[in-house]
Short mmCIF file of C-alpha atoms in Angstrom, two decimals:
data_model
loop_
_atom_site.label_atom_id
_atom_site.label_comp_id
_atom_site.label_asym_id
_atom_site.label_seq_id
_atom_site.Cartn_x
_atom_site.Cartn_y
_atom_site.Cartn_z
CA UNK Y 1 114.29 5.54 17.82
CA UNK Y 2 111.69 2.83 18.46
CA UNK Y 3 112.40 -0.89 18.43
CA UNK Y 4 110.58 -4.18 17.82
CA UNK Y 5 109.16 -6.23 20.66
CA UNK Y 6 111.08 -9.39 21.41
CA UNK Y 7 109.23 -12.70 21.89
CA UNK Y 8 109.10 -12.32 25.69
CA UNK Y 9 107.56 -8.85 25.38
CA UNK Y 10 105.00 -10.16 22.90
CA UNK Y 11 103.87 -12.73 25.45
CA UNK Y 12 103.70 -10.06 28.15
CA UNK Y 13 101.41 -8.12 25.81
CA UNK Y 14 99.33 -11.27 25.16
CA UNK Y 15 98.77 -11.73 28.91
CA UNK Y 16 96.52 -8.66 28.76
CA UNK Y 17 94.25 -10.54 26.35
CA UNK Y 18 93.96 -13.40 28.84
CA UNK Y 19 92.73 -10.91 31.44
CA UNK Y 20 90.02 -9.26 29.42
CA UNK Y 21 88.86 -12.47 27.72
CA UNK Y 22 88.46 -14.02 31.20
CA UNK Y 23 86.23 -11.12 32.33
CA UNK Y 24 84.25 -11.22 29.09
CA UNK Y 25 83.97 -15.00 29.44
CA UNK Y 26 82.51 -14.68 32.95
CA UNK Y 27 79.74 -12.39 31.68
CA UNK Y 28 79.04 -14.38 28.51
CA UNK Y 29 79.08 -17.76 30.27
CA UNK Y 30 77.37 -17.00 33.57
CA UNK Y 31 74.98 -14.07 33.13
CA UNK Y 32 72.14 -16.24 31.79
CA UNK Y 33 72.92 -19.18 34.08
CA UNK Y 34 72.97 -16.96 37.18
CA UNK Y 35 69.96 -14.77 36.42
CA UNK Y 36 67.75 -17.30 34.62
CA UNK Y 37 68.28 -20.43 36.74
CA UNK Y 38 66.71 -23.72 35.70
CA UNK Y 39 64.33 -25.68 37.92
CA UNK Y 40 67.24 -27.86 39.08
CA UNK Y 41 69.28 -24.78 40.04
CA UNK Y 42 66.34 -23.32 41.98
CA UNK Y 43 65.96 -26.62 43.82
CA UNK Y 44 69.66 -26.29 44.76
CA UNK Y 45 69.05 -22.82 46.22
CA UNK Y 46 69.30 -20.45 43.26
CA UNK Y 47 67.27 -17.24 43.54
CA UNK Y 48 65.10 -15.99 40.66
CA UNK Y 49 66.36 -12.38 40.54
CA UNK Y 50 64.71 -11.45 37.19
CA UNK Y 51 61.34 -12.27 35.67
CA UNK Y 52 61.90 -15.41 33.56
CA UNK Y 53 60.43 -16.40 30.22
CA UNK Y 54 60.10 -14.90 26.75
CA UNK Y 55 58.17 -11.83 27.87
CA UNK Y 56 59.36 -9.31 25.24
CA UNK Y 57 57.19 -9.84 22.11
CA UNK Y 58 57.04 -13.51 23.08
CA UNK Y 59 60.55 -14.20 21.71
CA UNK Y 60 63.04 -12.32 23.96
CA UNK Y 61 63.79 -12.64 27.67
CA UNK Y 62 64.22 -9.67 29.99
CA UNK Y 63 67.91 -10.52 30.07
CA UNK Y 64 67.91 -10.53 26.28
CA UNK Y 65 66.52 -6.99 26.34
CA UNK Y 66 69.30 -5.93 28.71
CA UNK Y 67 71.90 -7.40 26.35
CA UNK Y 68 70.37 -5.65 23.31
CA UNK Y 69 70.40 -2.28 25.12
CA UNK Y 70 74.05 -2.78 26.10
CA UNK Y 71 74.98 -3.57 22.49
CA UNK Y 72 73.31 -0.36 21.32
CA UNK Y 73 75.34 1.51 23.94
CA UNK Y 74 78.45 -0.15 22.52
CA UNK Y 75 77.61 1.27 19.10
CA UNK Y 76 78.30 4.72 20.54
CA UNK Y 77 81.21 4.00 22.87
CA UNK Y 78 83.35 1.92 20.48
CA UNK Y 79 84.10 4.75 18.02
CA UNK Y 80 84.16 7.35 20.82
CA UNK Y 81 86.87 5.55 22.80
CA UNK Y 82 88.76 4.75 19.58
CA UNK Y 83 88.78 8.40 18.59
CA UNK Y 84 89.90 9.55 22.06
CA UNK Y 85 92.73 7.02 21.97
CA UNK Y 86 93.79 7.91 18.41
CA UNK Y 87 93.84 11.63 19.32
CA UNK Y 88 95.58 11.22 22.70
CA UNK Y 89 98.71 13.29 23.29
CA UNK Y 90 99.64 11.59 26.58
CA UNK Y 91 103.41 11.52 27.10
CA UNK Y 92 103.23 7.81 27.96
CA UNK Y 93 101.54 6.93 24.67
CA UNK Y 94 98.09 6.81 23.09
CA UNK Y 95 97.01 3.36 24.33
CA UNK Y 96 98.62 2.22 27.61
CA UNK Y 97 97.15 5.03 29.80
CA UNK Y 98 93.60 4.10 28.72
CA UNK Y 99 94.24 0.43 29.50
CA UNK Y 100 95.74 1.19 32.90
CA UNK Y 101 92.91 3.53 33.89
CA UNK Y 102 90.12 1.13 32.88
CA UNK Y 103 91.51 -2.19 34.20
CA UNK Y 104 90.39 -1.81 37.85
CA UNK Y 105 86.77 -0.69 37.21
CA UNK Y 106 86.50 -3.30 34.43
CA UNK Y 107 87.42 -6.09 36.89
CA UNK Y 108 85.32 -4.72 39.76
CA UNK Y 109 82.19 -4.29 37.64
CA UNK Y 110 82.43 -7.91 36.48
CA UNK Y 111 81.68 -8.94 40.08
CA UNK Y 112 79.22 -6.13 40.84
CA UNK Y 113 76.94 -7.23 37.95
CA UNK Y 114 76.23 -10.42 39.94
CA UNK Y 115 75.48 -8.64 43.26
CA UNK Y 116 71.76 -8.03 42.69
CA UNK Y 117 70.45 -6.26 45.83
CA UNK Y 118 67.00 -7.89 46.15
CA UNK Y 119 66.88 -11.62 46.92
CA UNK Y 120 63.70 -12.13 44.92
CA UNK Y 121 62.28 -11.35 41.47
CA UNK Y 122 62.38 -7.55 41.23
CA UNK Y 123 62.66 -4.74 38.71
CA UNK Y 124 65.24 -3.21 41.07
CA UNK Y 125 67.46 -6.12 40.03
CA UNK Y 126 66.65 -5.36 36.38
CA UNK Y 127 67.84 -1.77 36.85
CA UNK Y 128 70.92 -2.99 38.75
CA UNK Y 129 72.00 -5.48 36.09
CA UNK Y 130 71.26 -3.07 33.21
CA UNK Y 131 73.12 -0.14 34.79
CA UNK Y 132 76.23 -2.01 35.85
CA UNK Y 133 76.37 -4.10 32.68
CA UNK Y 134 76.40 -0.88 30.62
CA UNK Y 135 79.31 0.36 32.76
CA UNK Y 136 81.01 -3.04 32.38
CA UNK Y 137 80.87 -2.80 28.58
CA UNK Y 138 82.06 0.82 28.65
CA UNK Y 139 85.24 -0.02 30.60
CA UNK Y 140 85.68 -3.19 28.53
CA UNK Y 141 85.71 -1.00 25.42
CA UNK Y 142 88.09 1.44 27.11
CA UNK Y 143 90.57 -1.39 27.68
CA UNK Y 144 90.05 -3.52 24.59
CA UNK Y 145 89.95 -0.87 21.86
CA UNK Y 146 93.38 0.64 22.69
CA UNK Y 147 94.73 -2.87 23.36
CA UNK Y 148 93.69 -4.11 19.91
CA UNK Y 149 95.12 -0.99 18.27
CA UNK Y 150 98.52 -1.93 19.67
CA UNK Y 151 98.49 -5.13 17.59
CA UNK Y 152 99.12 -2.99 14.51
CA UNK Y 153 101.57 -0.65 16.24
CA UNK Y 154 103.59 -3.35 18.04
CA UNK Y 155 103.61 -5.63 15.00
CA UNK Y 156 106.22 -3.88 12.88
CA UNK Y 157 106.68 -6.83 10.50
CA UNK Y 158 104.36 -9.51 9.12
CA UNK Y 159 106.14 -12.13 11.23
CA UNK Y 160 105.64 -10.01 14.34
CA UNK Y 161 101.94 -9.55 13.62
CA UNK Y 162 101.36 -13.23 13.06
CA UNK Y 163 103.29 -14.10 16.24
CA UNK Y 164 101.32 -11.54 18.29
CA UNK Y 165 98.01 -12.69 16.75
CA UNK Y 166 98.88 -16.30 17.56
CA UNK Y 167 99.89 -15.45 21.13
CA UNK Y 168 96.75 -13.44 21.89
CA UNK Y 169 94.56 -16.11 20.32
CA UNK Y 170 96.05 -18.69 22.69
CA UNK Y 171 95.66 -16.46 25.75
CA UNK Y 172 92.13 -15.57 24.60
CA UNK Y 173 91.08 -19.23 24.61
CA UNK Y 174 92.88 -19.88 27.91
CA UNK Y 175 90.95 -16.97 29.45
CA UNK Y 176 87.67 -18.45 28.20
CA UNK Y 177 88.57 -21.84 29.65
CA UNK Y 178 89.28 -20.23 33.05
CA UNK Y 179 85.83 -18.64 32.88
CA UNK Y 180 84.35 -22.17 32.88
CA UNK Y 181 86.09 -23.21 36.13
CA UNK Y 182 83.13 -22.23 38.41
CA UNK Y 183 81.40 -25.30 36.93
CA UNK Y 184 83.89 -27.26 39.07
CA UNK Y 185 84.75 -25.08 42.07
CA UNK Y 186 81.36 -23.54 42.91
CA UNK Y 187 80.09 -26.98 43.92
CA UNK Y 188 82.74 -27.26 46.67
CA UNK Y 189 81.66 -23.91 48.18
CA UNK Y 190 77.88 -24.25 47.88
CA UNK Y 191 77.15 -26.00 51.16
CA UNK Y 192 79.16 -23.45 53.16
CA UNK Y 193 78.11 -20.17 51.51
CA UNK Y 194 74.94 -20.91 49.51
CA UNK Y 195 74.21 -21.05 45.77
CA UNK Y 196 74.72 -17.39 44.80
CA UNK Y 197 77.90 -16.79 46.82
CA UNK Y 198 79.47 -20.05 45.66
CA UNK Y 199 79.61 -18.44 42.20
CA UNK Y 200 80.32 -14.92 43.43
CA UNK Y 201 83.45 -16.06 45.29
CA UNK Y 202 84.67 -17.78 42.12
CA UNK Y 203 84.00 -14.58 40.13
CA UNK Y 204 85.95 -12.50 42.68
CA UNK Y 205 89.00 -14.79 42.49
CA UNK Y 206 88.89 -14.95 38.68
CA UNK Y 207 88.47 -11.16 38.43
CA UNK Y 208 91.55 -10.60 40.60
CA UNK Y 209 93.54 -12.93 38.33
CA UNK Y 210 92.22 -11.05 35.29
CA UNK Y 211 93.12 -7.68 36.83
CA UNK Y 212 96.74 -8.72 37.38
CA UNK Y 213 96.93 -10.02 33.81
CA UNK Y 214 95.50 -6.79 32.36
CA UNK Y 215 97.84 -4.55 34.36
CA UNK Y 216 101.04 -6.50 33.62
CA UNK Y 217 101.57 -5.16 30.07
CA UNK Y 218 100.69 -1.61 31.17
CA UNK Y 219 103.54 -1.60 33.72
CA UNK Y 220 106.10 -3.81 31.97
CA UNK Y 221 105.83 -2.40 28.43
CA UNK Y 222 106.65 1.24 27.78
CA UNK Y 223 104.62 2.19 24.71
CA UNK Y 224 106.95 4.97 23.58
CA UNK Y 225 109.84 2.47 23.35
CA UNK Y 226 108.02 0.69 20.52
CA UNK Y 227 105.62 3.21 18.96
CA UNK Y 228 106.28 6.64 17.50
CA UNK Y 229 102.98 7.59 15.87
CA UNK Y 230 101.38 10.99 15.55
CA UNK Y 231 97.97 11.59 17.15
CA UNK Y 232 95.06 11.86 14.72
CA UNK Y 233 93.49 15.30 14.39
CA UNK Y 234 90.06 14.14 13.19
CA UNK Y 235 87.05 14.17 15.52
CA UNK Y 236 85.06 11.00 16.22
CA UNK Y 237 82.51 11.35 13.42
CA UNK Y 238 85.07 12.36 10.77
CA UNK Y 239 87.46 9.63 11.86
CA UNK Y 240 84.70 7.01 11.64
CA UNK Y 241 83.67 8.21 8.18
CA UNK Y 242 87.29 8.24 7.00
CA UNK Y 243 87.75 4.70 8.30
CA UNK Y 244 84.78 3.40 6.34
CA UNK Y 245 85.91 5.24 3.19
CA UNK Y 246 88.55 2.53 2.94
CA UNK Y 247 87.04 0.06 0.46
CA UNK Y 248 89.08 -2.91 1.60
CA UNK Y 249 88.03 -2.30 5.19
CA UNK Y 250 84.35 -2.14 4.19
CA UNK Y 251 84.77 -5.49 2.45
CA UNK Y 252 86.48 -6.97 5.50
CA UNK Y 253 83.80 -5.69 7.91
CA UNK Y 254 81.02 -7.07 5.72
CA UNK Y 255 82.73 -10.45 5.69
CA UNK Y 256 83.44 -10.28 9.42
CA UNK Y 257 79.80 -9.62 10.35
CA UNK Y 258 78.79 -12.73 8.39
CA UNK Y 259 81.46 -14.72 10.24
CA UNK Y 260 80.31 -13.64 13.70
CA UNK Y 261 76.65 -14.33 12.91
CA UNK Y 262 77.49 -17.83 11.67
CA UNK Y 263 79.95 -18.59 14.50
CA UNK Y 264 77.63 -17.35 17.25
CA UNK Y 265 74.66 -19.27 15.86
CA UNK Y 266 76.78 -22.42 16.00
CA UNK Y 267 78.28 -21.78 19.45
CA UNK Y 268 74.90 -20.88 20.93
CA UNK Y 269 73.26 -23.83 19.22
CA UNK Y 270 75.88 -26.48 20.07
CA UNK Y 271 74.27 -27.51 23.41
CA UNK Y 272 70.96 -27.89 21.57
CA UNK Y 273 72.55 -29.82 18.70
CA UNK Y 274 73.95 -32.19 21.32
CA UNK Y 275 70.72 -32.54 23.31
CA UNK Y 276 68.17 -32.57 20.50
CA UNK Y 277 69.93 -33.91 17.40
CA UNK Y 278 72.59 -36.12 19.02
CA UNK Y 279 70.11 -37.29 21.71
CA UNK Y 280 72.33 -36.60 24.72
CA UNK Y 281 69.57 -35.82 27.25
CA UNK Y 282 71.61 -33.79 29.74
CA UNK Y 283 74.06 -32.35 27.20
CA UNK Y 284 77.00 -33.51 29.33
CA UNK Y 285 79.22 -34.10 26.28
CA UNK Y 286 78.91 -30.47 25.09
CA UNK Y 287 81.77 -29.24 27.27
CA UNK Y 288 83.93 -32.17 26.14
CA UNK Y 289 83.31 -31.38 22.47
CA UNK Y 290 84.09 -27.67 23.04
CA UNK Y 291 87.20 -28.47 25.07
CA UNK Y 292 88.55 -30.91 22.48
CA UNK Y 293 87.82 -28.46 19.65
CA UNK Y 294 89.64 -25.65 21.49
CA UNK Y 295 92.69 -27.74 22.41
CA UNK Y 296 93.02 -29.24 18.92
CA UNK Y 297 92.63 -25.79 17.37
CA UNK Y 298 95.34 -24.37 19.65
CA UNK Y 299 97.69 -27.20 18.66
CA UNK Y 300 97.29 -26.14 15.02
CA UNK Y 301 98.18 -22.48 15.66
CA UNK Y 302 101.92 -22.85 14.88
CA UNK Y 303 101.00 -24.25 11.44
CA UNK Y 304 98.94 -21.17 10.55
CA UNK Y 305 101.90 -18.76 10.45
CA UNK Y 306 103.78 -21.04 8.07
CA UNK Y 307 100.76 -21.39 5.79
CA UNK Y 308 100.21 -17.61 5.73
CA UNK Y 309 103.79 -17.07 4.51
CA UNK Y 310 103.13 -19.48 1.65
CA UNK Y 311 99.50 -18.84 0.65
CA UNK Y 312 98.60 -15.39 2.02
CA UNK Y 313 95.90 -14.38 4.49
CA UNK Y 314 92.96 -13.94 2.14
CA UNK Y 315 92.97 -17.46 0.68
CA UNK Y 316 93.36 -19.08 4.10
CA UNK Y 317 90.55 -17.01 5.62
CA UNK Y 318 88.21 -18.03 2.80
CA UNK Y 319 89.31 -21.64 3.38
CA UNK Y 320 88.39 -21.14 7.04
CA UNK Y 321 84.88 -20.06 6.08
CA UNK Y 322 84.46 -23.13 3.87
CA UNK Y 323 85.78 -25.42 6.63
CA UNK Y 324 83.37 -24.01 9.23
CA UNK Y 325 80.49 -24.42 6.77
CA UNK Y 326 81.41 -28.09 6.39
CA UNK Y 327 81.43 -28.52 10.19
CA UNK Y 328 78.00 -26.89 10.40
CA UNK Y 329 76.74 -29.26 7.70
CA UNK Y 330 77.64 -32.23 9.92
CA UNK Y 331 75.78 -30.50 12.75
CA UNK Y 332 72.67 -30.26 10.55
CA UNK Y 333 73.00 -33.95 9.63
CA UNK Y 334 73.72 -35.18 13.17
CA UNK Y 335 70.08 -36.08 13.78
CA UNK Y 336 70.03 -38.32 10.71
CA UNK Y 337 73.52 -39.79 11.23
CA UNK Y 338 72.89 -40.63 14.88
CA UNK Y 339 75.68 -43.13 15.52
CA UNK Y 340 77.14 -43.51 19.03
CA UNK Y 341 80.80 -44.19 19.80
CA UNK Y 342 82.20 -45.22 23.19
CA UNK Y 343 78.71 -45.28 24.65
CA UNK Y 344 77.70 -41.60 24.81
CA UNK Y 345 79.68 -39.76 22.13
CA UNK Y 346 78.10 -38.98 18.76
CA UNK Y 347 80.02 -39.80 15.59
CA UNK Y 348 78.91 -36.46 14.13
CA UNK Y 349 80.04 -34.69 17.30
CA UNK Y 350 83.54 -36.10 16.93
CA UNK Y 351 83.59 -35.30 13.20
CA UNK Y 352 82.52 -31.71 13.96
CA UNK Y 353 85.43 -31.37 16.43
CA UNK Y 354 87.93 -32.68 13.87
CA UNK Y 355 86.58 -30.64 10.95
CA UNK Y 356 86.09 -27.34 12.84
CA UNK Y 357 89.46 -27.24 14.66
CA UNK Y 358 91.57 -26.07 11.71
CA UNK Y 359 89.13 -23.40 10.44
CA UNK Y 360 88.86 -22.08 14.00
CA UNK Y 361 92.66 -21.81 14.14
CA UNK Y 362 92.71 -19.89 10.84
CA UNK Y 363 89.89 -17.53 11.81
CA UNK Y 364 91.18 -17.10 15.35
CA UNK Y 365 94.48 -15.64 14.16
CA UNK Y 366 94.33 -14.19 10.66
CA UNK Y 367 91.47 -11.61 10.79
CA UNK Y 368 93.20 -9.54 13.51
CA UNK Y 369 96.31 -9.44 11.35
CA UNK Y 370 94.29 -8.38 8.28
CA UNK Y 371 92.85 -5.42 10.22
CA UNK Y 372 96.37 -4.43 11.26
CA UNK Y 373 97.48 -4.57 7.61
CA UNK Y 374 94.57 -2.42 6.44
CA UNK Y 375 95.17 0.11 9.24
CA UNK Y 376 98.86 0.40 8.36
CA UNK Y 377 98.16 0.73 4.63
CA UNK Y 378 95.56 3.41 5.35
CA UNK Y 379 97.99 5.34 7.57
CA UNK Y 380 100.62 5.25 4.80
CA UNK Y 381 98.10 6.43 2.19
CA UNK Y 382 96.30 9.12 4.21
CA UNK Y 383 98.93 10.18 6.75
CA UNK Y 384 96.38 9.69 9.58
CA UNK Y 385 97.04 7.10 12.32
CA UNK Y 386 93.57 5.68 13.10
CA UNK Y 387 94.49 2.18 14.28
CA UNK Y 388 92.11 2.51 17.25
CA UNK Y 389 89.16 3.34 15.01
CA UNK Y 390 89.85 0.41 12.68
CA UNK Y 391 89.89 -2.07 15.56
CA UNK Y 392 86.87 -0.42 17.20
CA UNK Y 393 84.93 -0.86 13.96
CA UNK Y 394 86.01 -4.51 13.85
CA UNK Y 395 84.89 -4.96 17.47
CA UNK Y 396 81.53 -3.40 16.62
CA UNK Y 397 81.19 -5.80 13.66
CA UNK Y 398 81.76 -8.67 16.10
CA UNK Y 399 79.17 -7.35 18.57
CA UNK Y 400 76.66 -6.64 15.80
CA UNK Y 401 77.06 -10.15 14.40
CA UNK Y 402 76.72 -11.71 17.86
CA UNK Y 403 73.60 -9.67 18.63
CA UNK Y 404 71.91 -10.56 15.33
CA UNK Y 405 72.71 -14.23 15.95
CA UNK Y 406 71.42 -14.23 19.53
CA UNK Y 407 68.14 -12.59 18.52
CA UNK Y 408 67.73 -14.87 15.49
CA UNK Y 409 68.56 -18.04 17.42
CA UNK Y 410 65.62 -17.68 19.80
CA UNK Y 411 63.18 -17.51 16.90
CA UNK Y 412 64.81 -20.19 14.72
CA UNK Y 413 65.46 -22.84 17.37
CA UNK Y 414 61.81 -23.08 18.45
CA UNK Y 415 60.42 -23.67 14.93
CA UNK Y 416 57.96 -26.55 15.08
CA UNK Y 417 57.39 -26.32 18.85
CA UNK Y 418 54.87 -24.62 21.11
CA UNK Y 419 57.24 -22.47 23.13
CA UNK Y 420 55.86 -21.49 26.52
CA UNK Y 421 56.47 -17.80 27.15
CA UNK Y 422 56.98 -18.54 30.85
CA UNK Y 423 59.70 -21.15 30.32
CA UNK Y 424 63.23 -20.40 31.56
CA UNK Y 425 64.85 -22.45 28.82
CA UNK Y 426 64.39 -22.45 25.05
CA UNK Y 427 62.45 -25.53 23.95
CA UNK Y 428 64.36 -26.30 20.76
CA UNK Y 429 63.03 -28.68 18.12
CA UNK Y 430 64.89 -30.94 15.69
CA UNK Y 431 63.62 -28.79 12.82
CA UNK Y 432 64.74 -25.62 14.60
CA UNK Y 433 68.25 -26.97 15.24
CA UNK Y 434 68.65 -28.02 11.61
CA UNK Y 435 67.49 -24.59 10.44
CA UNK Y 436 69.97 -22.88 12.80
CA UNK Y 437 72.82 -24.97 11.36
CA UNK Y 438 71.76 -24.26 7.75
CA UNK Y 439 71.48 -20.51 8.41
CA UNK Y 440 74.97 -20.60 9.98
CA UNK Y 441 76.28 -22.29 6.81
CA UNK Y 442 74.71 -19.58 4.64
CA UNK Y 443 76.29 -16.78 6.67
CA UNK Y 444 79.74 -18.41 6.61
CA UNK Y 445 79.61 -18.93 2.84
CA UNK Y 446 78.50 -15.31 2.42
CA UNK Y 447 81.46 -14.21 4.54
CA UNK Y 448 83.85 -16.11 2.28
CA UNK Y 449 82.20 -14.77 -0.87
CA UNK Y 450 82.43 -11.15 0.32
CA UNK Y 451 86.10 -11.54 1.22
CA UNK Y 452 86.88 -12.39 -2.43
CA UNK Y 453 86.64 -8.62 -3.07
CA UNK Y 454 89.41 -7.78 -0.55
CA UNK Y 455 92.44 -6.49 -2.50
CA UNK Y 456 95.21 -8.11 -0.49
CA UNK Y 457 97.85 -7.47 -3.18
CA UNK Y 458 97.29 -3.70 -3.09
CA UNK Y 459 97.38 -3.53 0.71
CA UNK Y 460 100.53 -5.59 1.06
CA UNK Y 461 102.37 -3.90 -1.83
CA UNK Y 462 101.77 -0.47 -0.25
CA UNK Y 463 103.20 -1.70 3.06
CA UNK Y 464 106.22 -3.32 1.40
CA UNK Y 465 106.95 -0.21 -0.69
CA UNK Y 466 106.92 1.92 2.45
CA UNK Y 467 109.38 -0.41 4.15
CA UNK Y 468 111.70 -0.36 1.15
CA UNK Y 469 111.60 3.44 1.05
CA UNK Y 470 112.39 3.59 4.77
CA UNK Y 471 115.39 1.27 4.33
CA UNK Y 472 116.73 3.44 1.50
CA UNK Y 473 116.44 6.59 3.63
CA UNK Y 474 118.18 4.89 6.60
CA UNK Y 475 120.93 3.66 4.27
#
């Protein structure tokens, strides 16, 4: 007989999210900074390991090409790992063994990606970064896909799912904040060990912390104590097709892709909004805006669970889309409404922080819970337990949206400028920044519009009926 996780065990589970979000944050935050250093960084001792500039069709960097190739690789590995996990007959469970096996190489590869062997611009470094980044994403998928599937399996009630979703959202943001700490600590090490190793030492320490966090739930939580699900018998292709036969899931994925495109356009563009539209030359307030937005959003997390119980997940998610669109509108107008407060802070920047915090709280928690609901309803209806595949498809939607946004941003941000193909940095224009913000608004509104077609009542009524039937049988 399985049991529910208590609150302490839910937080132990959430610690795993802190670990993998920290490793993902290191790659997302530092890959470009480390391998495409600015002139100031090179003056401080940074080495140009890769050929800089927009050398692929005049709009993509060599590092951008590496990222695109890795995302294509993800398109194959996400459903493959999900299927292997769903079909696993391991005595210890379908998810935990995958997480435990992948944690060490996942953490090690995070550091290895930054150990380019040639201390000069070289295609050997290109091959090094590409090869090890592909392996990094493979082991990331091997940890994250089973981990996310456990959200549905550990969350036996709606309250449990919301609590788990809230906990992992908080640890996710804390992991991302830890990934920013080399901004502070690398400077103390630079004189003693040089530019590259000042960051590498930080990455090693952070990766060790992440490794401990990822392994904790695999040793402290015994999957079979909480989950008694039958392995799926479908192969990868059939399981993927069956997953996308679910109409409500197709609607959710369509909406989710729009969300990730809009969110990534905004997050990528924020430093440029600050520098170009808010006229902060060095962009020093960007980190402050992001930090305030994250902290304020986290403070609102406890409110989300209460609102979900009253209004449902669908309505609040659509409200989140509308709220983000409003924040992006202020970003588009920040060049026109250029009013300074307290010397260096933009009025629009502060308004964006205040307006975006609540939608970010809604969209940071609820979508994971919606996927868990759809996966459970599908398992009840079909008799197949494909939680891993559902979350893998959601992860792919996220990666697809992020990739589309990253490729689109480069082209949109430089509208109205003469972009040098040899420049390390994107030369964004005021027109380009406004267009980026408007396009982000369009994608967010599309995401909300698509989600109108999600049949929340049907999904939740199927789950509730199953629970009532189970209670009657137990009685």
